[in-house]
């Protein structure tokens, strides 16, 4: 009968959007927002708490500049870190944010030794490997939001063109949450229809060219949003809240989060996104989905790219 | 900015469960319950309205024994009719319920000429053909809940065994809502994994025997529930509310409702369930999903069975 | 991060409506339905579980004919018992249902020693005293739904007449959940306006006569519903689900539940409904609301009536 | 069965937070975000739309830099304008924002002649009078969010201290949305208990000093949040989404919005917040709530202050 506690680390636009979404949806019964900038954290907590009358019945908002506000969390979402600047790749951010994690993780673990940790900070795949090593936690308990957001972008684009509801689109972006990510078209369906066979007014609209352009649009989406508003925060906030719900409600939902792999598709020691069962306690299983040869090659390319970055960073 | 109106015809256990679910979920802004038994209708409306304080903010409950309470509905759900007795097949009910529709439909159409009509009364496939003929409405505007419920039963069984969330199971029951219905295993997946390849602790659990037993369990589920409690009402109520939401919110959701076919898989003039896009105005498209030869044969068998019944009834 | 468990005792129309509402709303993460009639319980559980696809993401449905299905519940709602027949007063049922509780409570306590117990079976005030004595639990941990439903009925009637939303009506029925219950008009408001001063098109519509008739309508509502449909189940089901949520989410909501009093308004040893703070662990506080002399006299009359019944039953 | 359209004018932090809240809650079936800065608007729309998979089933997100995106809105919420800088009073912003409205309103009216207009831009009371004059709309169709947010802040503070749920606190801030606003303590209750009589562990905690400090805390809340994060956006976003729902769902909720008064408490021609019935088509009634002499004087002071500002601005 005890409640559930979500700790959000980082009171920037991502962390606060995630807390806002979680508060509105009632993703957790207590949401604690922490930031080393105490004045910022306090102001954001107040602004969020002031809306409590109109939020989910159960949710309460706390937080501040002392890391002790995260005490006893069931899920810790880490959004802290330097953010992606216009023109910068996600991997360029890595060094700085690894160092932040080296300082942060031990303190967070002291306050929430039994929590599941979800990394949202970029480059999230690289940071997942670093955070897993720093923490020594089992891979399933420390993972990142990966391509959950990219997959949402993909489904939105396909649903709009097909004229169906987003939940009726079954397609995923996998691999690195970054430039080498790709959609697995070979198994993608709309309802039970292979995406390549879907027709609109009698015509197969998802031609190879159309799909290639859609894939490009997804990969470039973050750059486009950043160019226009300086950051992405709302969709990643909602994606994060969704992952938190899967953990706290024990949904066992299949979501493309990024976990340190252990032999899936022959890949180990690198974190990248594959459809995974997410429920109480973290990632239950990372699934090996069917892929065609081109997709398998793209996955290995994604893994190689990440492995190279990890090597460069000495992780 | 105008609200939406749902009329539920029949204040039996199915109609009232559907109204209750719709009231709780806020499926429509006004829910009107009609039954020729005015005393029963009035009492049910009162019992439902008394819970308004705890229901969805927007929903109001009205109704009674005068068919004029359905006036101006956007969606009319028909649950009225003789109900399936223990041991009776769904098709046995047909004659009686067709006659009820012959009397009811013209009156309903007078009050709600622009509504979408959803039949829940059994045998729903046969009644859909009858109602479409009686009303002269386009096929997409008069359809039945079909195998939406059976599909929910299937997904629940598979999800439980696989250890995943129900929405991560992509499998459908198609054909007659009755003894000849069947699951389309050839394209069924859990997340992106073909159901036949899904493993639990390293073992492929969905063997041909297991799947056959699961199919049997779904087909027999209604009989089992009826044997224990005399009727089914709750799950069909929720299924109906879900269909209503797809219509009123223009979801364009893919749902296996039963519409009079027009050449899909070579079948015409018979109503049976296939995955269909459901949104504003009714069924937008009945999809032709990929099936293997056995499944195609089973679909034709389902169509033949229904065609035979229609012939017997002279519809 | 652990889930919450609701056990519903009794698979009659009230228990199953309550389970249905709780499943749709996600009031608890596990809902277990128990009934001594195992065939009935199994069928109801199946019928409810079959709708899981369309219910709240988090909720799972279990249950059956073995009381062990209630094991480890956080909240136990008791709906079992003989039900109110047309023409019968709530108090007439008492003897039979007390004996059922004497058998049931010790078994339930064995399986869920830390649960909060909510009685919905009638006459609920009398049974609350009996159950509290049988169980030896603190008063706050074993209470009944009391006049939560009657208050919902009152607010619906007032809201409809005033042309405002139900949550904007602040008025309560207190006392016995039965013939001596009454609304506390002296503090009743619509928004911040005393109900007696509320005007519709310039006219004070809530005249003494109108209010008296409204009070009568609420008190007679159950009889009216029972006359038309043989029982009340939907509104009481929703009311029960709402109380469960207040407990499991630690809402600290003010609800007129019925608890064994300990000196409130000078009354002790009798259970009747007064506005009470309901949150984790049960009733936190039974409030002494302001009443005028007539209302205080009515409350004493309600207490006297219940005291007389308790005496007659030897409780 | 047609959907509802919300147009949000201004893609700053308030407008986008409001759109985000509305998207998550499904406050409208289409949400269109407009900003003269097209690049900003496009990026915000994309960022919001990318989360659609996890938002309310019904809501779609559109928008951009062309005011035609607002076409056919049922509700238009205006958040555009210069924003309150640290240290600046709300009234200082007035001149600039009136001029923006003079340009904006005629264009908005051309695209949405039948919409209800809700002003969120500050100083909202002054702008409401200006916008009403510019548009010539009836007072009930063009109003501002007023003290809905301030009231939410007040209830959160009281609920926390009292140990009850926020919806169980019945207290309102009225008057100017600014420095002269005040809580109406004389009728404030927690459940049915006057706030001044509420006890925590036997002690009356809401002493005159405590209440005065609470009132001050509410009035200063915006300054405090602005000092820490440069703006307020989340709570006002949620408050705005709530008002939109009351309009689109025809809630008839009692909310303290700010409308041009017409004789209430003897005040005319000035807009300030009083509890008002909000439903389809706008404000149905502005209520005259009971106040004591001090409160009535404070209300007149608030009206005088606003009247003075209007005079200074020549409105």
PDB file of C-alpha atoms in Angstrom, chain A residues 38-51, chain D residues 13-14 83-87 90 149 153 156 217-236:
ATOM      1  CA  UNK A  38      19.217  24.890  -5.548  1.00  0.00           C
ATOM      2  CA  UNK A  39      17.537  28.178  -6.483  1.00  0.00           C
ATOM      3  CA  UNK A  40      16.542  26.746  -9.870  1.00  0.00           C
ATOM      4  CA  UNK A  41      15.378  23.463  -8.332  1.00  0.00           C
ATOM      5  CA  UNK A  42      13.307  25.215  -5.671  1.00  0.00           C
ATOM      6  CA  UNK A  43      11.635  27.464  -8.225  1.00  0.00           C
ATOM      7  CA  UNK A  44      10.821  24.583 -10.555  1.00  0.00           C
ATOM      8  CA  UNK A  45       9.426  22.495  -7.687  1.00  0.00           C
ATOM      9  CA  UNK A  46       7.223  25.400  -6.639  1.00  0.00           C
ATOM     10  CA  UNK A  47       6.010  26.010 -10.195  1.00  0.00           C
ATOM     11  CA  UNK A  48       5.150  22.321 -10.556  1.00  0.00           C
ATOM     12  CA  UNK A  49       3.578  22.012  -7.107  1.00  0.00           C
ATOM     13  CA  UNK A  50       1.391  25.065  -7.739  1.00  0.00           C
ATOM     14  CA  UNK A  51      -0.463  23.044 -10.366  1.00  0.00           C
TER      15      UNK A  51
ATOM     16  CA  UNK D  13       7.099  28.690 -22.200  1.00  0.00           C
ATOM     17  CA  UNK D  14       3.502  29.325 -21.060  1.00  0.00           C
ATOM     18  CA  UNK D  83       6.478  38.697 -20.116  1.00  0.00           C
ATOM     19  CA  UNK D  84       6.875  39.819 -16.525  1.00  0.00           C
ATOM     20  CA  UNK D  85      10.527  40.530 -15.729  1.00  0.00           C
ATOM     21  CA  UNK D  86      11.994  40.008 -12.228  1.00  0.00           C
ATOM     22  CA  UNK D  87      10.957  42.958 -10.070  1.00  0.00           C
ATOM     23  CA  UNK D  90       2.078  42.737 -13.653  1.00  0.00           C
ATOM     24  CA  UNK D 149      -3.650  29.674 -10.549  1.00  0.00           C
ATOM     25  CA  UNK D 153      -1.466  27.810  -4.940  1.00  0.00           C
ATOM     26  CA  UNK D 156      -1.992  23.497  -2.081  1.00  0.00           C
ATOM     27  CA  UNK D 217       2.962  33.623   0.271  1.00  0.00           C
ATOM     28  CA  UNK D 218       0.391  33.203  -2.500  1.00  0.00           C
ATOM     29  CA  UNK D 219       0.664  36.802  -3.643  1.00  0.00           C
ATOM     30  CA  UNK D 220       4.463  36.585  -3.696  1.00  0.00           C
ATOM     31  CA  UNK D 221       4.597  33.107  -5.285  1.00  0.00           C
ATOM     32  CA  UNK D 222       5.000  34.321  -8.844  1.00  0.00           C
ATOM     33  CA  UNK D 223       7.842  36.655  -7.899  1.00  0.00           C
ATOM     34  CA  UNK D 224       9.587  33.819  -6.065  1.00  0.00           C
ATOM     35  CA  UNK D 225       9.297  31.439  -9.022  1.00  0.00           C
ATOM     36  CA  UNK D 226      10.406  34.131 -11.464  1.00  0.00           C
ATOM     37  CA  UNK D 227      13.426  34.934  -9.301  1.00  0.00           C
ATOM     38  CA  UNK D 228      14.513  31.284  -9.364  1.00  0.00           C
ATOM     39  CA  UNK D 229      13.732  30.287 -12.954  1.00  0.00           C
ATOM     40  CA  UNK D 230      13.009  33.490 -14.835  1.00  0.00           C
ATOM     41  CA  UNK D 231       9.341  32.766 -15.535  1.00  0.00           C
ATOM     42  CA  UNK D 232       6.332  30.779 -14.402  1.00  0.00           C
ATOM     43  CA  UNK D 233       4.978  28.309 -16.908  1.00  0.00           C
ATOM     44  CA  UNK D 234       4.039  24.852 -15.635  1.00  0.00           C
ATOM     45  CA  UNK D 235       1.287  25.658 -13.130  1.00  0.00           C
ATOM     46  CA  UNK D 236      -0.223  28.322 -15.364  1.00  0.00           C
TER      47      UNK D 236
END
